PDB file of C-alpha atoms and ligand atoms in Angstrom:
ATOM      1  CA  UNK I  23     -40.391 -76.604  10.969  1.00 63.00           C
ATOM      2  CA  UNK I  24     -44.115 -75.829  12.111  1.00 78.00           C
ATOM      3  CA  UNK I  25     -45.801 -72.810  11.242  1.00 78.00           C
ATOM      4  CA  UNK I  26     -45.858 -71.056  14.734  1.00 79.00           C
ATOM      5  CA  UNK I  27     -41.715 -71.593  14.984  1.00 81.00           C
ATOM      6  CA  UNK I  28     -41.548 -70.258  11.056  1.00 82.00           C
ATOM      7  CA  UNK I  29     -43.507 -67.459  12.658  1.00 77.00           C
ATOM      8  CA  UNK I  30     -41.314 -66.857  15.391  1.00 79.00           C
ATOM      9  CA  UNK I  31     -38.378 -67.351  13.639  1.00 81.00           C
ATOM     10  CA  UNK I  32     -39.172 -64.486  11.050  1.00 82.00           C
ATOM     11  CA  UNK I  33     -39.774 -62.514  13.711  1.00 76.00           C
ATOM     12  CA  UNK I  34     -36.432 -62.630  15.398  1.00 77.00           C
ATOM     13  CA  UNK I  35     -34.754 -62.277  12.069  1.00 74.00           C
ATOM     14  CA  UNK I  36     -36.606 -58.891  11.374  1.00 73.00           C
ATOM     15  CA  UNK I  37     -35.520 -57.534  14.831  1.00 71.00           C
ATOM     16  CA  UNK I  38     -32.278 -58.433  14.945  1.00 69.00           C
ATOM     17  CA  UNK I  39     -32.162 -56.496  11.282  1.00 69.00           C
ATOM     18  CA  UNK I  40     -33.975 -53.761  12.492  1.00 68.00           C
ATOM     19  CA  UNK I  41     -31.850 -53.230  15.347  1.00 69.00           C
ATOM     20  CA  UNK I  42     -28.375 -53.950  13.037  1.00 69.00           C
ATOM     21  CA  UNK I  43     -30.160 -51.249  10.584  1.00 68.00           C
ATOM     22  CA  UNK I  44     -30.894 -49.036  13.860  1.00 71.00           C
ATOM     23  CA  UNK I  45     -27.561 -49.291  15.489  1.00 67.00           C
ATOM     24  CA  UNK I  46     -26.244 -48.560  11.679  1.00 72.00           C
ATOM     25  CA  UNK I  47     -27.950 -45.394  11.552  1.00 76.00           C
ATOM     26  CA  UNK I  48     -26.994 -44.151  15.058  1.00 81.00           C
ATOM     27  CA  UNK I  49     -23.124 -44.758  14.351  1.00 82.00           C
ATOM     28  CA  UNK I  50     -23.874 -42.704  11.385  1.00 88.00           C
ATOM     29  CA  UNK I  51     -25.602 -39.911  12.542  1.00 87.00           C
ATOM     30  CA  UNK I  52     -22.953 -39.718  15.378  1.00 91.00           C
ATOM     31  CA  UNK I  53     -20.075 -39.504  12.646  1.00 93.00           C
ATOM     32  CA  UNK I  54     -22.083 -37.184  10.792  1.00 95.00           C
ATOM     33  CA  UNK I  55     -22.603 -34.782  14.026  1.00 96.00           C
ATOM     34  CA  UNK I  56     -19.149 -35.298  14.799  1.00 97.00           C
ATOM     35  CA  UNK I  57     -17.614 -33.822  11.884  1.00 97.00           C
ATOM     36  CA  UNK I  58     -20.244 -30.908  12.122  1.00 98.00           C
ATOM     37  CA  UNK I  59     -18.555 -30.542  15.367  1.00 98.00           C
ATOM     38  CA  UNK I  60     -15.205 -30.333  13.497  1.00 98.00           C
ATOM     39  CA  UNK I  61     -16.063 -28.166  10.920  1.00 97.00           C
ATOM     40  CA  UNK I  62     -17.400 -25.562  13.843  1.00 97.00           C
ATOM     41  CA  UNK I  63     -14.368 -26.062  15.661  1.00 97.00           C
ATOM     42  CA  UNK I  64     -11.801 -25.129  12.572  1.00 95.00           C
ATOM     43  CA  UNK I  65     -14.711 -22.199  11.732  1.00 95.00           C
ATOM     44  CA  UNK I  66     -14.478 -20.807  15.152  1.00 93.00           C
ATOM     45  CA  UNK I  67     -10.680 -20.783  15.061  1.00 93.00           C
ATOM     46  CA  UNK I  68     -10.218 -19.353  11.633  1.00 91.00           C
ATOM     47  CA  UNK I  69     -12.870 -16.104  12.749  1.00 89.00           C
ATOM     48  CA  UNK I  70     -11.260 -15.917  16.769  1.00 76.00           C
ATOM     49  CA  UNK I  71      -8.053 -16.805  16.241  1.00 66.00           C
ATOM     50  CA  UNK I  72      -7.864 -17.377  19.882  1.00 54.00           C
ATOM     51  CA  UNK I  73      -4.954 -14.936  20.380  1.00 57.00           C
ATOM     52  CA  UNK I  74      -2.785 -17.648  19.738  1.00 55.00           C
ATOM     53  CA  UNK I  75      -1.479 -16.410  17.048  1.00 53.00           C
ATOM     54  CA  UNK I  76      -2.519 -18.204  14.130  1.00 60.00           C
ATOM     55  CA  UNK I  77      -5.701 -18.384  12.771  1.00 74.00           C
ATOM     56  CA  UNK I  78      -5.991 -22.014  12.525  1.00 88.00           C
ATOM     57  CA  UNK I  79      -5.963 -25.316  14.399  1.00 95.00           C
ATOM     58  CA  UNK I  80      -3.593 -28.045  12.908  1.00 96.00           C
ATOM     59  CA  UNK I  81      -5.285 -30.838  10.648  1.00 97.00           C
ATOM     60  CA  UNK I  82      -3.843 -33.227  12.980  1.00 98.00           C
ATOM     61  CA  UNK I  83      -5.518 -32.336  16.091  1.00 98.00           C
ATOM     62  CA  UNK I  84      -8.724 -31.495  14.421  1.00 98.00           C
ATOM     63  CA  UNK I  85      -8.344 -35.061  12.696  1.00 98.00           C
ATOM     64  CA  UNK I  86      -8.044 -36.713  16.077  1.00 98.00           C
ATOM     65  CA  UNK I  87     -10.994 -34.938  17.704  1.00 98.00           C
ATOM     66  CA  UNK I  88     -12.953 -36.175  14.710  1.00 98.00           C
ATOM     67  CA  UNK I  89     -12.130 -39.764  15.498  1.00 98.00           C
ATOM     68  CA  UNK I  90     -13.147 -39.588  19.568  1.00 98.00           C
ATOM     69  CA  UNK I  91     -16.603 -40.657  20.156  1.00 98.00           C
ATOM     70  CA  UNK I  92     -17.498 -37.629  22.805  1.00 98.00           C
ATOM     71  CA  UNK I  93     -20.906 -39.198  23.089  1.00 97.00           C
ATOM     72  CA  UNK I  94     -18.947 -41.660  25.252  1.00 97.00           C
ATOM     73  CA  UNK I  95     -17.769 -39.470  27.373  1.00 98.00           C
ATOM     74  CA  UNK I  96     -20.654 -37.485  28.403  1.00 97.00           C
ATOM     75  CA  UNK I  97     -23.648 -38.969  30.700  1.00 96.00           C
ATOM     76  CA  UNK I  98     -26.499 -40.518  29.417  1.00 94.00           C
ATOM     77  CA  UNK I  99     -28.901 -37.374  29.645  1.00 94.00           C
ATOM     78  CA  UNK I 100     -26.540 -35.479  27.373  1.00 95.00           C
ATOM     79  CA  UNK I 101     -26.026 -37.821  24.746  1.00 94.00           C
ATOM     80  CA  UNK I 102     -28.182 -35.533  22.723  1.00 95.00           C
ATOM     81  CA  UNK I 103     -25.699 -32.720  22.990  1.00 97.00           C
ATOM     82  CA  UNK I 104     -22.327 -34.277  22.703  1.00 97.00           C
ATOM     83  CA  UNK I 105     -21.336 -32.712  19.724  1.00 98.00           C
ATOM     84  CA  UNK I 106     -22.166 -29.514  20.359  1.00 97.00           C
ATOM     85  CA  UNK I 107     -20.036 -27.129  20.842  1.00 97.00           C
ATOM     86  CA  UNK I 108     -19.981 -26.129  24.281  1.00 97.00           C
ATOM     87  CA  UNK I 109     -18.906 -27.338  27.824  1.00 96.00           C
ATOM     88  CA  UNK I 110     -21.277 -30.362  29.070  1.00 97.00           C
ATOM     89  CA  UNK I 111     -21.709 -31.022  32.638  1.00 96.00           C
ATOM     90  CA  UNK I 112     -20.212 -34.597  34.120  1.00 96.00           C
ATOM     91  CA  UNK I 113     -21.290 -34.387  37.672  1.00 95.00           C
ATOM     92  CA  UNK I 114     -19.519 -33.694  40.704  1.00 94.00           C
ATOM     93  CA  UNK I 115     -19.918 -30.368  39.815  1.00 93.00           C
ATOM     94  CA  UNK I 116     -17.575 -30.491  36.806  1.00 94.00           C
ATOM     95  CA  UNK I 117     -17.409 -30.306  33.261  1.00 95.00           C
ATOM     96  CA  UNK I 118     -16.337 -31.638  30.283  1.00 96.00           C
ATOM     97  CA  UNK I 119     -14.846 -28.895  28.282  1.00 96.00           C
ATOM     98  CA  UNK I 120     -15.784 -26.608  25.217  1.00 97.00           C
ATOM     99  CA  UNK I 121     -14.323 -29.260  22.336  1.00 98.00           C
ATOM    100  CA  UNK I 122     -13.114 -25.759  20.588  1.00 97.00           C
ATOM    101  CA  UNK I 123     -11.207 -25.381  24.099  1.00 97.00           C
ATOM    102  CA  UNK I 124      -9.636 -28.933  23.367  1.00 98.00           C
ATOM    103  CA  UNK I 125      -8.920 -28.515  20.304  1.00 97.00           C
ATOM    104  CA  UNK I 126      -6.938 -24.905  21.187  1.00 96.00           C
ATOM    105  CA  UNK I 127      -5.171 -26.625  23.817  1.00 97.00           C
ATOM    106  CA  UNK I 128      -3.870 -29.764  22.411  1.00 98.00           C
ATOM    107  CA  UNK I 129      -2.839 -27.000  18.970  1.00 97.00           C
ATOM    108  CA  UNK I 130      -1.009 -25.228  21.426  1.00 97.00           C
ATOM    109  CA  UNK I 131       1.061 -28.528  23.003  1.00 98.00           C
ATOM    110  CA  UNK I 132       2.633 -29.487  19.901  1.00 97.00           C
ATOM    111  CA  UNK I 133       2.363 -32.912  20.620  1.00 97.00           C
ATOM    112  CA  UNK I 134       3.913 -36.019  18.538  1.00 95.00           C
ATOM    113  CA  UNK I 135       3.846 -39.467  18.308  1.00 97.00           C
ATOM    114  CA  UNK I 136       5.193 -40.976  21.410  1.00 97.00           C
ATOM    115  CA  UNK I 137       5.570 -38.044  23.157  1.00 98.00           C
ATOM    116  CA  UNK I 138       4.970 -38.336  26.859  1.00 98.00           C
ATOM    117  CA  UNK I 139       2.134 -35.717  28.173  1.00 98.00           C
ATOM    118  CA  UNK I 140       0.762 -35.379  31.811  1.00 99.00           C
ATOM    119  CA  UNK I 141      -2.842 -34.032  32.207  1.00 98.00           C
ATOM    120  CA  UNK I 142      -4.344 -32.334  35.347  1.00 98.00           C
ATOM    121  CA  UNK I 143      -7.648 -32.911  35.477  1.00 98.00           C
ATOM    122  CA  UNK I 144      -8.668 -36.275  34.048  1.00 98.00           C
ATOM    123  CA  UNK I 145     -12.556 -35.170  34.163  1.00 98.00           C
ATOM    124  CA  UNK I 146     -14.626 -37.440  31.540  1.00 98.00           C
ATOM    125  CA  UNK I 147     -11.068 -38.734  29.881  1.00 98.00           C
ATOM    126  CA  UNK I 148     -11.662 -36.942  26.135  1.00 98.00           C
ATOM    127  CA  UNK I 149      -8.733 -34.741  26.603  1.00 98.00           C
ATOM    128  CA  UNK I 150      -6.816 -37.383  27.215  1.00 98.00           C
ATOM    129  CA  UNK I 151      -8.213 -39.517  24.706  1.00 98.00           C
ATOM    130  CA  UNK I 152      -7.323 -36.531  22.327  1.00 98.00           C
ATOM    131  CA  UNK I 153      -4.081 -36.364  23.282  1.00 98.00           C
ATOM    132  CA  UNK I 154      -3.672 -40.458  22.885  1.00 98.00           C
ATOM    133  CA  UNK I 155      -5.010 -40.073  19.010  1.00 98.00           C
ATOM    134  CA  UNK I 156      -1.963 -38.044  18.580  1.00 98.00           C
ATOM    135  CA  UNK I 157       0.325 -40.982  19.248  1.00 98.00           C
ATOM    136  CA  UNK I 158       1.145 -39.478  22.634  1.00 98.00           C
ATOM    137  CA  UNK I 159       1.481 -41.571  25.632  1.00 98.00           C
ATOM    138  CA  UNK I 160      -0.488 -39.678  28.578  1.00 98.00           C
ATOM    139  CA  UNK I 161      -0.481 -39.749  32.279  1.00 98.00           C
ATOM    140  CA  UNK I 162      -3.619 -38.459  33.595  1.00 98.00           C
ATOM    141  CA  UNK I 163      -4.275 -37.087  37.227  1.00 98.00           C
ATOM    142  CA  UNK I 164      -8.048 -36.684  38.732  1.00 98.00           C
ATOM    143  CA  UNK I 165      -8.461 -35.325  42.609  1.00 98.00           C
ATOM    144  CA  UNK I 166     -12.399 -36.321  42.617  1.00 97.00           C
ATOM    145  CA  UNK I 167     -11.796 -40.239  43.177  1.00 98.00           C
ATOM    146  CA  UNK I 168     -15.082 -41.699  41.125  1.00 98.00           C
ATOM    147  CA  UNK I 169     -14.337 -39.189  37.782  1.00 98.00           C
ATOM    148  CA  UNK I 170     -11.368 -40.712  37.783  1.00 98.00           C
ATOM    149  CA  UNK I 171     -12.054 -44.335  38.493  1.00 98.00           C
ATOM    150  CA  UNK I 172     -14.698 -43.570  35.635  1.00 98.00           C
ATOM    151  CA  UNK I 173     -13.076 -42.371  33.150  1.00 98.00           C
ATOM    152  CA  UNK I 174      -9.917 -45.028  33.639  1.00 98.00           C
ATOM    153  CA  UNK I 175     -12.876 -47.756  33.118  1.00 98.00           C
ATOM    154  CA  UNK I 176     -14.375 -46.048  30.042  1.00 98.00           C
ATOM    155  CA  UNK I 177     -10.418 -45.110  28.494  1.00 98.00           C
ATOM    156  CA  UNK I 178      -9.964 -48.777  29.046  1.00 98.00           C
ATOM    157  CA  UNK I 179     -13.147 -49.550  27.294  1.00 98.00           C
ATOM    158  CA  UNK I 180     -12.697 -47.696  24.287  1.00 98.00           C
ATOM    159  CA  UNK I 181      -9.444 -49.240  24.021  1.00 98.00           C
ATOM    160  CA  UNK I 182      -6.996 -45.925  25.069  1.00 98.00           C
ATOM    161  CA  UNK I 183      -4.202 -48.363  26.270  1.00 96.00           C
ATOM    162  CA  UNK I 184      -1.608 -45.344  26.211  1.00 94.00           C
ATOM    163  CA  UNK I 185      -3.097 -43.445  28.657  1.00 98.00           C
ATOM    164  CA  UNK I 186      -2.518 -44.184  32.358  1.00 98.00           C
ATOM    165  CA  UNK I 187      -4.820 -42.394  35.006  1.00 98.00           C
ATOM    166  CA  UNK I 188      -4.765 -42.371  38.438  1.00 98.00           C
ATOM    167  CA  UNK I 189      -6.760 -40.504  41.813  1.00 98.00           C
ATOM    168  CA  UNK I 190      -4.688 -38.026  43.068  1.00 97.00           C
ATOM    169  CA  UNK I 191      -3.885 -34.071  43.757  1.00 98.00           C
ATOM    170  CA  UNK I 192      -2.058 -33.164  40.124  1.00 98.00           C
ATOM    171  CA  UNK I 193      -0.469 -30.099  42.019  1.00 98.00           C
ATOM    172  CA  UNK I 194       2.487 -32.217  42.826  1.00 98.00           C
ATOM    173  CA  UNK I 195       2.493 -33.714  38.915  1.00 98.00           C
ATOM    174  CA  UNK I 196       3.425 -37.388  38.750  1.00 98.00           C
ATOM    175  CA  UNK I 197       7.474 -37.411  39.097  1.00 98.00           C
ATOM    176  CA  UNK I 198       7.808 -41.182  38.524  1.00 97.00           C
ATOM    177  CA  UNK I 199       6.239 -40.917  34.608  1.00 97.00           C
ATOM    178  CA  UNK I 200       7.917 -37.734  34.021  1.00 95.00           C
ATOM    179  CA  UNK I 201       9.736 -35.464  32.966  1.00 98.00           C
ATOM    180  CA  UNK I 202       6.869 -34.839  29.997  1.00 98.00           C
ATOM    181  CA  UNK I 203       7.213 -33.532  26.153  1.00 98.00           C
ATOM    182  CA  UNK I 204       3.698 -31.504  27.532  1.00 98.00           C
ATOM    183  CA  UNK I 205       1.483 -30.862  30.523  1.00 99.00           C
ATOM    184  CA  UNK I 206      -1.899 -29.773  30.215  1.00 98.00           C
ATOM    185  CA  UNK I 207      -3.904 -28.328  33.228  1.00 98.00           C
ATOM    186  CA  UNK I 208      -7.717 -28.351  32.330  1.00 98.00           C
ATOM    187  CA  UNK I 209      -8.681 -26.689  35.345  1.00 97.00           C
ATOM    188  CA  UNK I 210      -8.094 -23.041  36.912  1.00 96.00           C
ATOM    189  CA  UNK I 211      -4.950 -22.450  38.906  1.00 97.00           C
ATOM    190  CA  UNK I 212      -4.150 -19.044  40.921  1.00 96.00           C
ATOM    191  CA  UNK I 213      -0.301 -19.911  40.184  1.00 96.00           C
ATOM    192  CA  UNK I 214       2.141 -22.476  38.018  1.00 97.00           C
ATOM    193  CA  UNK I 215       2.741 -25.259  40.494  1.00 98.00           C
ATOM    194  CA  UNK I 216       6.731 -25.361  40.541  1.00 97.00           C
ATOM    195  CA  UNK I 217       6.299 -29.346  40.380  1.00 98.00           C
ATOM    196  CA  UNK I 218       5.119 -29.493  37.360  1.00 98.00           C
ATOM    197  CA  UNK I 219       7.615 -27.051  35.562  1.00 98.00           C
ATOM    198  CA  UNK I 220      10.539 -28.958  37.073  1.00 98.00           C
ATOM    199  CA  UNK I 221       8.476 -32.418  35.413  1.00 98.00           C
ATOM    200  CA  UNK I 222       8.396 -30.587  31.819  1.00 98.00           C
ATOM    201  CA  UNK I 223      11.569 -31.481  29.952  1.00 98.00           C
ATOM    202  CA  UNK I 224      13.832 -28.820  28.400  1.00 98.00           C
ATOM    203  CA  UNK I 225      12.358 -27.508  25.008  1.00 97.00           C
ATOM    204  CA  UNK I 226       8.689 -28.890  26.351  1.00 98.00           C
ATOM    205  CA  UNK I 227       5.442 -26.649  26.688  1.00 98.00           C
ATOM    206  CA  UNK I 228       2.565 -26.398  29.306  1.00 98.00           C
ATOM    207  CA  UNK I 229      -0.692 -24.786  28.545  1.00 98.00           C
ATOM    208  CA  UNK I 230      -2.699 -23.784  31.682  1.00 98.00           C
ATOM    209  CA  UNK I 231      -5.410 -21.715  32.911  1.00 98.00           C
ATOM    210  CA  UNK I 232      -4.180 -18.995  35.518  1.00 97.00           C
ATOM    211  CA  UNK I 233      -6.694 -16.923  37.732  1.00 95.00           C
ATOM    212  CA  UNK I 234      -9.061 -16.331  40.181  1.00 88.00           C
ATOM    213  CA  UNK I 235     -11.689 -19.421  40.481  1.00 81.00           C
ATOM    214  CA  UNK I 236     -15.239 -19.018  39.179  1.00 80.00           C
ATOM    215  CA  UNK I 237     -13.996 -15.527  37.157  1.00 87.00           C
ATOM    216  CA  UNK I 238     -12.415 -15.780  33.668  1.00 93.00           C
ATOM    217  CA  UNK I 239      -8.756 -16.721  33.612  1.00 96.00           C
ATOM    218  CA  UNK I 240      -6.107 -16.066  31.246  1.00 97.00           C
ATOM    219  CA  UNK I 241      -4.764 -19.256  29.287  1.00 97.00           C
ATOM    220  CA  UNK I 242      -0.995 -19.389  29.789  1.00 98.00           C
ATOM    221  CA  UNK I 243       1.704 -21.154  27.629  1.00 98.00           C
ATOM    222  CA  UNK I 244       4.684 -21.741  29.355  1.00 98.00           C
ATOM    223  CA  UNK I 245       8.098 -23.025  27.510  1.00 98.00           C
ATOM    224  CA  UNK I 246      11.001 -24.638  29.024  1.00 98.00           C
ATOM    225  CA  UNK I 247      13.570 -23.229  26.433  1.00 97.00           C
ATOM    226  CA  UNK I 248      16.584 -25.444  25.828  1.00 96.00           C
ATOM    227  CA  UNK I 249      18.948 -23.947  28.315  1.00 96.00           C
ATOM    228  CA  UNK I 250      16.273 -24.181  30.920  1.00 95.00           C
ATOM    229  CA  UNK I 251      14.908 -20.631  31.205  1.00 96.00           C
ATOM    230  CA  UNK I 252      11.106 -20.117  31.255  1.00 97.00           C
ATOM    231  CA  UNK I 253       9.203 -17.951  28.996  1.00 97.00           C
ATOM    232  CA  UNK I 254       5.347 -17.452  29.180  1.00 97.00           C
ATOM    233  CA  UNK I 255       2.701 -16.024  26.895  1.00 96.00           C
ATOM    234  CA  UNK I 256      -0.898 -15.070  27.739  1.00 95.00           C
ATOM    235  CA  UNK I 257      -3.129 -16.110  24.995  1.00 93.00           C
ATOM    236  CA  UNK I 258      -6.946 -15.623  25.830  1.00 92.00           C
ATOM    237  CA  UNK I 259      -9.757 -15.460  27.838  1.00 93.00           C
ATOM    238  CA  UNK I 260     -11.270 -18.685  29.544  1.00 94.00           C
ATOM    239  CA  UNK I 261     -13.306 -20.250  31.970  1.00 93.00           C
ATOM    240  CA  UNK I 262     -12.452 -23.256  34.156  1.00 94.00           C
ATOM    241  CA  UNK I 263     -13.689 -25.208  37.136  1.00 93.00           C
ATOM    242  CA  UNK I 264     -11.426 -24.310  39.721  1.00 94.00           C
ATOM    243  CA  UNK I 265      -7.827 -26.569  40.715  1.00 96.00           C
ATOM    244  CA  UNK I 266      -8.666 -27.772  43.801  1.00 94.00           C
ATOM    245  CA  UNK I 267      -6.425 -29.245  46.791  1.00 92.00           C
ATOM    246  CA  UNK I 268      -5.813 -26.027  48.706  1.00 79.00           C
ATOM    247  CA  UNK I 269      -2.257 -24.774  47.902  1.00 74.00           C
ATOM    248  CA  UNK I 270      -2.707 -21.823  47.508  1.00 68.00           C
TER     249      UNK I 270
HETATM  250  N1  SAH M  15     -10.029 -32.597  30.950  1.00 83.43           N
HETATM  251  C1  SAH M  15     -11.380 -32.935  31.329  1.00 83.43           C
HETATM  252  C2  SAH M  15     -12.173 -31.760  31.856  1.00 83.43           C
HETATM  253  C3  SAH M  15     -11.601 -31.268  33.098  1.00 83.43           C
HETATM  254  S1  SAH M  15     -12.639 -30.392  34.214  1.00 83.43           S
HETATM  255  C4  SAH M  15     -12.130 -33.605  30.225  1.00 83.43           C
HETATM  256  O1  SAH M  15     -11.588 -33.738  29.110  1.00 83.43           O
HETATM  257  O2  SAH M  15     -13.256 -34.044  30.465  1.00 83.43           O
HETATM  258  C5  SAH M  15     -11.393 -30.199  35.455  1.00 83.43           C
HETATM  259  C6  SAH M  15     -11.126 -31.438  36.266  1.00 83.43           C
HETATM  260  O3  SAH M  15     -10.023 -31.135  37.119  1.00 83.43           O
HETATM  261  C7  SAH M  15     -12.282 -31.816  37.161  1.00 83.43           C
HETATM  262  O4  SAH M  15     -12.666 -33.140  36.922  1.00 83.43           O
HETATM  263  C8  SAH M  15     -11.701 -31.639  38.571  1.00 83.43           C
HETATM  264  O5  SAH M  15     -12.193 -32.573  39.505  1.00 83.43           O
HETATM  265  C9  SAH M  15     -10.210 -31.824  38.324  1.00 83.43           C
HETATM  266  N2  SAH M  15      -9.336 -31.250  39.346  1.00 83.43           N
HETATM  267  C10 SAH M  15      -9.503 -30.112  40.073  1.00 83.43           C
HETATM  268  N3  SAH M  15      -8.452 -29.930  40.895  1.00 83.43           N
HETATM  269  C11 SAH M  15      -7.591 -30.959  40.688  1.00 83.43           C
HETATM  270  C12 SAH M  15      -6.326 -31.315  41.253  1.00 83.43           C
HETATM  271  N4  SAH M  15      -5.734 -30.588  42.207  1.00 83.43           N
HETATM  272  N5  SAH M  15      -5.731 -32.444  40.789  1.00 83.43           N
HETATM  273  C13 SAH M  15      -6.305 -33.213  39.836  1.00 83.43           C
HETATM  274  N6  SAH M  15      -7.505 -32.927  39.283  1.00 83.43           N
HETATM  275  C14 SAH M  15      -8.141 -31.803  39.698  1.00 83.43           C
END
């Protein structure tokens, strides 16, 4: 080998480490920042409670949210940010929500592997993705056509086969996967849509945000007891973007 390709060679050798070490570090930091994002999350639960009743989120969920790379599911700009706790913004004028919200949410569904759980309001995807580290196979609706085409592409990416998404008004639920073990709305109704409790099976639960758009709402769980009856609960304070599709 002559000296100048020796040279050259070295110097492709170093870079790739370099970059190996780089990436290395990055993953690292992320994981690190991600269970710092965890730890919050359990913190903030144990002091709020959340009016949900229990001072505490279920290892489970908080295990899954640990294991979702949110940095994925945030844009570029906001990498910096993705584990913090807090709502991040994923154009179209929506949001990706507070991961403490998440985490409340999916406590609140109760869900197990290979249940089946619709979600309103694909946005980025990491509810869903959530949901799917539970074992749970989802069905995910998005009305703003390239969120959702987005977030199917970056689902399938990360390699979220059990979740299926689709474009669509979520008002009218998705009959054809249904009924579902859970439905989660993740954005701000001014009623229950009667679709989607006849698509929640007997004994199964729906967390959603009811109220006025752009004021604070009141997080609702709704159970469809065994012999079919409804009960609801109002649990706390939240904001959402609003459910759009005008049926109001
Ligand atoms: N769950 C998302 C955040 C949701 S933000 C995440 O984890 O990132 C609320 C989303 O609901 C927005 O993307 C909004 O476009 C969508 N949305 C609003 N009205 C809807 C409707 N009628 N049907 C389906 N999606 C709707």
């Amino acid at each position: 080998m002559s000296r100048t390709a020796w040279c050259i060679t070295r110097i492709i050798v170093l870079g790739v480490a370099a970059a190996l070490f780089a990436g290395t570090t990055r993953a690292q930091d992320m994981a690190r920042e991600r269970q710092a994002m965890v730890d919050e999350v359990a913190a903030m639960a144990r002091a709020f409670d959340g009016g949900t009743g229990k001072g505490s989120i279920d290892p489970r969920v908080l295990a899954a949210l640990g294991r979702v790379p949110r940095h994925e599911f945030v844009p570029l700009l906001s990498r910096a940010s993705a584990y913090d706790n807090r709502p991040l913004s994923i154009g179209h004028g929506q949001t990706i929500s507070q991961p403490y919200i998440v985490a409340a949410m999916t406590d609140l569904l109760k869900v197990g592997a290979g249940d089946t759980v619709l979600e309103i309001g694909t946005g980025s995807g990491y509810q869903a993705a959530v949901l799917a580290e539970l074992g749970a196979s989802v069905a995910s609706i998005e009305i703003v056509e390239p969120l959702a085409r987005e977030a199917g592409e970056r689902l399938q990416r990360l390699g979220y086969a059990g979740v299926a998404t689709r474009v669509g008004d979520g008002y009218h639920g998705w009959p054809e996967r249904g009924p579902f073990d859970a439905i989660v709305v993740t954005a701000a109704a001014s009623h229950v849509p009667p679709p989607l409790v006849q698509q929640l099976k007997r004994g199964g639960r729906m967390v959603i945000p009811i109220g006025a758009a752009f004021q604070t709402q009141q997080l609702m769980l709704v159970e469809k007891r065994a012999d079919g009856a409804l009960t609801t609960r109002q649990l706390m304070a939240v904001r959402f973007v609003p459910l759009t599709g005008g049926h109001d």
